[in-house]
Amino acid sequence: AAALVESGGGSVQAGGSLSLTCAASGGLYASYCMGWFRQIAGKDREGIIAIDSTGTRSYADDVKGRFTISKINANNTVYLRMTNLKPEDTGTYTCVADDYPCIPEEVLGFRSGGVPSDLAWGQGIQVTVSS
């Protein structure tokens, strides 16, 4: 099974930027999707951004224009760059991976089938944005 290890995160003031990294190992083929979910206090966990091996991306509406995702297929690593952070972005960010074939929209649960049951999940990392 795939293992996902997140790094980065931490605390920042509103308007600031943070980057998260997720490294995947084991159990994945070259063509796969990776992305991020977020859980904010009092809310369900939600998919926010994902990318496949061709560079196709999917975004939740409230992160468009502020968050970007990139993926290095050769080393199974995905990078999340978060800018113009808001206090409401505070939460636990968790990396996910889905094996081929995959569609970023499906990985995030944006289609009628919901979040795929076979996603690999990281442990989660805290992001705190202060006002």
XYZ file of N, CA and C in Angstrom:
393
model
N 0.849 -1.195 0.000
C 0.000 0.000 0.000
C 0.884 1.244 0.000
N 0.340 2.299 -0.604
C 1.093 3.547 -0.684
C 1.197 4.190 0.693
N 2.331 4.820 0.934
C 2.540 5.592 2.157
C 2.769 7.037 1.761
N 2.073 7.950 2.425
C 2.170 9.368 2.110
C 2.682 10.103 3.335
N 3.691 10.935 3.137
C 4.278 11.685 4.237
C 4.235 13.163 3.902
N 3.526 13.918 4.750
C 3.390 15.355 4.539
C 4.454 16.104 5.334
N 4.812 17.279 4.809
C 5.716 18.169 5.536
C 5.363 19.600 5.173
N 5.891 20.521 5.967
C 5.575 21.928 5.772
C 4.480 22.330 6.737
N 3.691 23.307 6.360
C 2.632 23.755 7.241
C 3.149 24.626 8.358
N 2.329 24.786 9.392
C 2.708 25.633 10.514
C 1.750 26.792 10.667
N 2.280 27.900 11.134
C 1.447 29.063 11.426
C 1.883 30.255 10.596
N 0.917 31.067 10.230
C 1.190 32.258 9.433
C 0.096 33.275 9.702
N 0.388 34.532 9.461
C -0.639 35.563 9.597
C -1.475 35.641 8.326
N -2.665 36.147 8.469
C -3.559 36.319 7.326
C -2.857 37.120 6.239
N -3.054 36.656 5.010
C -2.388 37.281 3.879
C -1.059 36.661 3.536
N -0.568 35.819 4.410
C 0.713 35.174 4.190
C 0.616 33.922 3.346
N 1.750 33.240 3.209
C 1.842 32.054 2.362
C 2.484 30.906 3.116
N 2.115 29.704 2.713
C 2.727 28.488 3.240
C 2.784 27.456 2.130
N 3.710 26.541 2.265
C 3.806 25.450 1.303
C 3.764 24.116 2.029
N 3.110 23.153 1.415
C 3.058 21.794 1.921
C 3.657 20.863 0.870
N 4.303 19.829 1.351
C 4.867 18.820 0.472
C 4.345 17.461 0.895
N 4.105 16.606 -0.083
C 3.677 15.239 0.201
C 4.512 14.302 -0.656
N 5.195 13.397 -0.003
C 6.005 12.403 -0.696
C 5.331 11.042 -0.588
N 5.180 10.381 -1.722
C 4.524 9.069 -1.759
C 5.549 7.981 -2.026
N 5.338 6.858 -1.390
C 6.215 5.710 -1.637
C 5.408 4.431 -1.597
N 5.799 3.488 -2.443
C 5.204 2.161 -2.414
C 3.790 2.090 -2.958
N 3.499 1.101 -3.744
C 2.133 0.792 -4.116
C 1.497 1.694 -5.146
N 2.288 2.562 -5.791
C 1.705 3.445 -6.792
C 2.390 3.256 -8.132
N 1.620 3.380 -9.200
C 2.197 3.338 -10.525
C 2.558 4.757 -10.964
N 3.205 4.865 -12.118
C 3.679 6.163 -12.579
C 2.525 7.123 -12.845
N 1.412 6.628 -13.340
C 0.297 7.498 -13.683
C -0.745 7.443 -12.581
N -0.772 8.466 -11.755
C -1.729 8.481 -10.659
C -2.022 9.924 -10.278
N -3.004 10.103 -9.448
C -3.407 11.426 -8.975
C -2.944 11.634 -7.536
N -2.649 12.877 -7.221
C -2.403 13.249 -5.832
C -3.121 14.549 -5.533
N -3.448 14.760 -4.284
C -4.155 15.983 -3.942
C -4.207 16.192 -2.447
N -5.062 17.143 -2.049
C -5.166 17.518 -0.646
C -6.617 17.667 -0.230
N -6.890 17.176 0.959
C -8.153 17.425 1.637
C -7.872 18.345 2.814
N -8.926 18.971 3.289
C -8.791 19.885 4.417
C -9.971 19.666 5.364
N -9.666 19.674 6.648
C -10.746 19.633 7.630
C -10.641 20.846 8.534
N -11.668 21.653 8.481
C -11.764 22.847 9.306
C -12.649 22.525 10.497
N -12.350 23.099 11.635
C -13.101 22.819 12.858
C -14.596 23.005 12.625
N -15.368 21.988 12.993
C -16.811 22.077 12.888
C -17.360 21.729 11.518
N -16.468 21.353 10.594
C -16.917 21.023 9.247
C -16.411 19.645 8.836
N -17.071 19.080 7.833
C -16.609 17.811 7.287
C -15.320 18.015 6.495
N -14.560 16.954 6.395
C -13.361 17.017 5.573
C -13.777 17.221 4.116
N -13.039 18.077 3.412
C -13.401 18.416 2.038
C -12.165 18.350 1.141
N -12.383 17.903 -0.091
C -11.319 17.938 -1.074
C -11.129 19.351 -1.573
N -9.874 19.783 -1.716
C -9.646 21.160 -2.135
C -8.835 21.278 -3.415
N -7.934 20.354 -3.682
C -7.090 20.517 -4.869
C -6.449 19.182 -5.198
N -6.350 18.889 -6.503
C -5.744 17.632 -6.929
C -5.170 17.780 -8.325
N -4.262 16.864 -8.659
C -3.583 16.899 -9.947
C -3.313 15.473 -10.408
N -3.356 15.259 -11.732
C -2.986 13.945 -12.237
C -1.609 14.015 -12.891
N -1.177 12.911 -13.454
C 0.198 12.843 -13.969
C 0.394 13.647 -15.249
N -0.720 14.072 -15.887
C -0.595 14.900 -17.093
C -0.608 16.382 -16.756
N -0.862 16.721 -15.482
C -0.954 18.116 -15.085
C -2.363 18.665 -15.016
N -3.356 17.850 -15.313
C -4.741 18.283 -15.157
C -5.042 18.478 -13.679
N -5.669 19.609 -13.363
C -5.925 19.974 -11.975
C -7.410 20.178 -11.716
N -7.776 20.036 -10.464
C -9.128 20.351 -10.027
C -9.019 21.123 -8.718
N -9.905 22.128 -8.557
C -9.839 23.018 -7.406
C -11.216 23.171 -6.777
N -11.256 23.302 -5.470
C -12.461 23.768 -4.813
C -12.569 25.270 -5.054
N -13.792 25.778 -5.097
C -14.004 27.182 -5.448
C -13.254 28.134 -4.522
N -13.210 27.851 -3.237
C -12.644 28.844 -2.324
C -11.125 28.836 -2.271
N -10.477 27.980 -3.031
C -9.021 28.032 -3.089
C -8.517 28.443 -4.476
N -9.411 28.528 -5.443
C -9.009 28.944 -6.781
C -8.365 30.318 -6.734
N -7.269 30.467 -7.431
C -6.576 31.739 -7.461
C -5.655 31.964 -6.280
N -5.754 31.127 -5.250
C -4.894 31.287 -4.071
C -3.970 30.090 -3.859
N -4.444 28.908 -4.162
C -3.665 27.681 -3.962
C -3.259 27.129 -5.316
N -2.036 26.632 -5.391
C -1.576 25.964 -6.596
C -0.955 24.622 -6.227
N -1.026 23.690 -7.155
C -0.498 22.351 -6.919
C 0.387 21.956 -8.081
N 1.482 21.315 -7.752
C 2.371 20.807 -8.786
C 2.861 19.424 -8.368
N 3.265 18.647 -9.340
C 3.618 17.248 -9.056
C 4.854 16.869 -9.844
N 5.764 16.225 -9.180
C 6.949 15.691 -9.822
C 6.768 14.188 -9.910
N 6.436 13.703 -11.090
C 6.143 12.285 -11.249
C 7.355 11.409 -10.920
N 8.541 11.890 -11.252
C 9.743 11.060 -11.096
C 10.012 10.697 -9.641
N 9.668 11.586 -8.714
C 9.937 11.273 -7.310
C 8.667 11.188 -6.479
N 7.528 11.032 -7.159
C 6.249 10.803 -6.462
C 5.988 11.854 -5.384
N 6.180 13.105 -5.724
C 6.009 14.176 -4.757
C 5.062 15.232 -5.303
N 4.204 15.733 -4.437
C 3.296 16.807 -4.820
C 3.513 17.990 -3.884
N 3.410 19.184 -4.449
C 3.653 20.414 -3.716
C 2.384 21.269 -3.748
N 2.006 21.775 -2.594
C 0.869 22.681 -2.482
C 1.378 24.037 -2.013
N 1.155 25.038 -2.835
C 1.535 26.396 -2.472
C 0.262 27.166 -2.160
N 0.204 27.690 -0.942
C -0.978 28.413 -0.490
C -0.610 29.873 -0.278
N -1.310 30.761 -0.947
C -1.054 32.190 -0.813
C -2.314 32.905 -0.365
N -2.132 34.150 0.055
C -3.252 34.965 0.521
C -4.119 34.169 1.502
N -3.479 33.563 2.458
C -4.182 32.708 3.402
C -5.111 33.511 4.304
N -6.226 32.886 4.659
C -7.237 33.513 5.486
C -7.395 32.705 6.777
N -7.878 33.331 7.837
C -8.103 32.570 9.069
C -8.990 31.347 8.855
N -9.944 31.444 7.930
C -10.834 30.309 7.666
C -10.150 29.173 6.916
N -8.905 29.348 6.523
C -8.125 28.245 5.948
C -7.494 27.377 7.033
N -7.602 27.812 8.268
C -7.023 27.047 9.371
C -7.650 25.667 9.455
N -6.804 24.656 9.546
C -7.313 23.301 9.652
C -6.227 22.270 9.453
N -6.654 21.033 9.355
C -5.743 19.924 9.109
C -5.784 19.580 7.627
N -4.627 19.577 7.016
C -4.501 19.304 5.586
C -3.915 17.908 5.411
N -4.594 17.104 4.604
C -4.190 15.717 4.436
C -3.967 15.413 2.962
N -2.843 14.807 2.683
C -2.484 14.414 1.324
C -3.177 13.104 0.959
N -3.572 12.992 -0.304
C -4.185 11.755 -0.790
C -3.558 11.367 -2.118
N -3.683 10.079 -2.437
C -3.223 9.580 -3.728
C -4.201 8.529 -4.232
N -4.399 8.516 -5.528
C -5.309 7.554 -6.153
C -4.604 6.968 -7.354
N -4.650 5.664 -7.462
C -3.931 4.982 -8.526
C -4.620 5.175 -9.865
N -3.881 4.923 -10.917
C -4.403 5.015 -12.282
C -5.446 3.924 -12.510
N -6.510 4.178 -13.267
C -6.859 5.480 -13.841
C -7.530 6.370 -12.805
N -7.319 7.639 -12.913
C -7.896 8.554 -11.937
C -8.193 9.899 -12.602
N -9.117 10.596 -12.027
C -9.518 11.930 -12.484
C -9.501 12.823 -11.262
N -8.797 13.958 -11.326
C -8.707 14.815 -10.135
C -10.064 15.167 -9.523
N -11.066 15.453 -10.344
C -12.391 15.789 -9.820
C -12.954 14.638 -8.986
N -12.752 13.438 -9.429
C -13.257 12.274 -8.697
C -12.500 12.088 -7.394
N -11.197 12.278 -7.424
C -10.383 12.134 -6.218
C -10.912 13.043 -5.115
N -11.315 14.252 -5.483
C -11.781 15.224 -4.494
C -13.232 15.008 -4.093
N -13.909 14.069 -4.745
C -15.301 13.811 -4.417
C -16.258 14.775 -5.076
N -15.842 15.416 -6.156
C -16.678 16.413 -6.809
C -17.714 15.778 -7.741
N -17.586 14.507 -7.997
C -18.559 13.839 -8.855
C -19.542 13.051 -8.009
N -20.572 12.550 -8.641
C -21.700 11.960 -7.923
C -21.316 10.756 -7.078
N -20.225 10.085 -7.409
C -19.852 8.900 -6.649
C -19.199 9.186 -5.313
N -18.921 10.437 -5.028
C -18.273 10.785 -3.773
C -16.786 10.481 -3.792
N -16.164 10.585 -2.644
C -14.731 10.343 -2.530
C -14.444 8.851 -2.739
N -13.493 8.517 -3.600
C -13.178 7.088 -3.811
C -12.789 6.409 -2.508
N -13.237 5.185 -2.350
C -12.984 4.472 -1.099
C -11.568 3.916 -1.019
N -10.860 3.908 -2.137
C -9.535 3.295 -2.142
C -8.407 4.323 -2.153
N -8.692 5.566 -1.778
C -7.632 6.568 -1.701
C -6.620 6.183 -0.626
N -5.365 6.497 -0.887
C -4.342 6.434 0.151
C -4.326 7.792 0.850
N -4.203 7.778 2.179
C -4.263 9.009 2.959
C -2.984 9.187 3.771
N -2.554 10.448 3.874
C -1.476 10.771 4.782
C -2.006 10.939 6.191
N -1.128 11.340 7.088
C -1.515 11.512 8.489
C -2.158 12.860 8.765
N -1.917 13.815 7.915
C -2.454 15.156 8.126
C -1.439 16.071 8.768
N -1.555 17.344 8.431
C -0.624 18.336 8.960
C -1.409 19.614 9.244
N -1.051 20.295 10.312
C -1.817 21.451 10.745
C -1.342 22.722 10.053
N -2.326 23.516 9.640
C -2.082 24.860 9.115
C -2.921 25.821 9.941
N -2.278 26.830 10.498
C -2.976 27.808 11.326
C -2.734 29.199 10.770
N -3.830 29.913 10.495
C -3.745 31.269 9.972
C -4.375 32.203 10.990
N -3.598 33.124 11.483
C -4.082 34.057 12.492
C -4.463 35.383 11.849
N -5.441 36.026 12.451
C -5.916 37.304 11.902
C -5.101 38.462 12.430
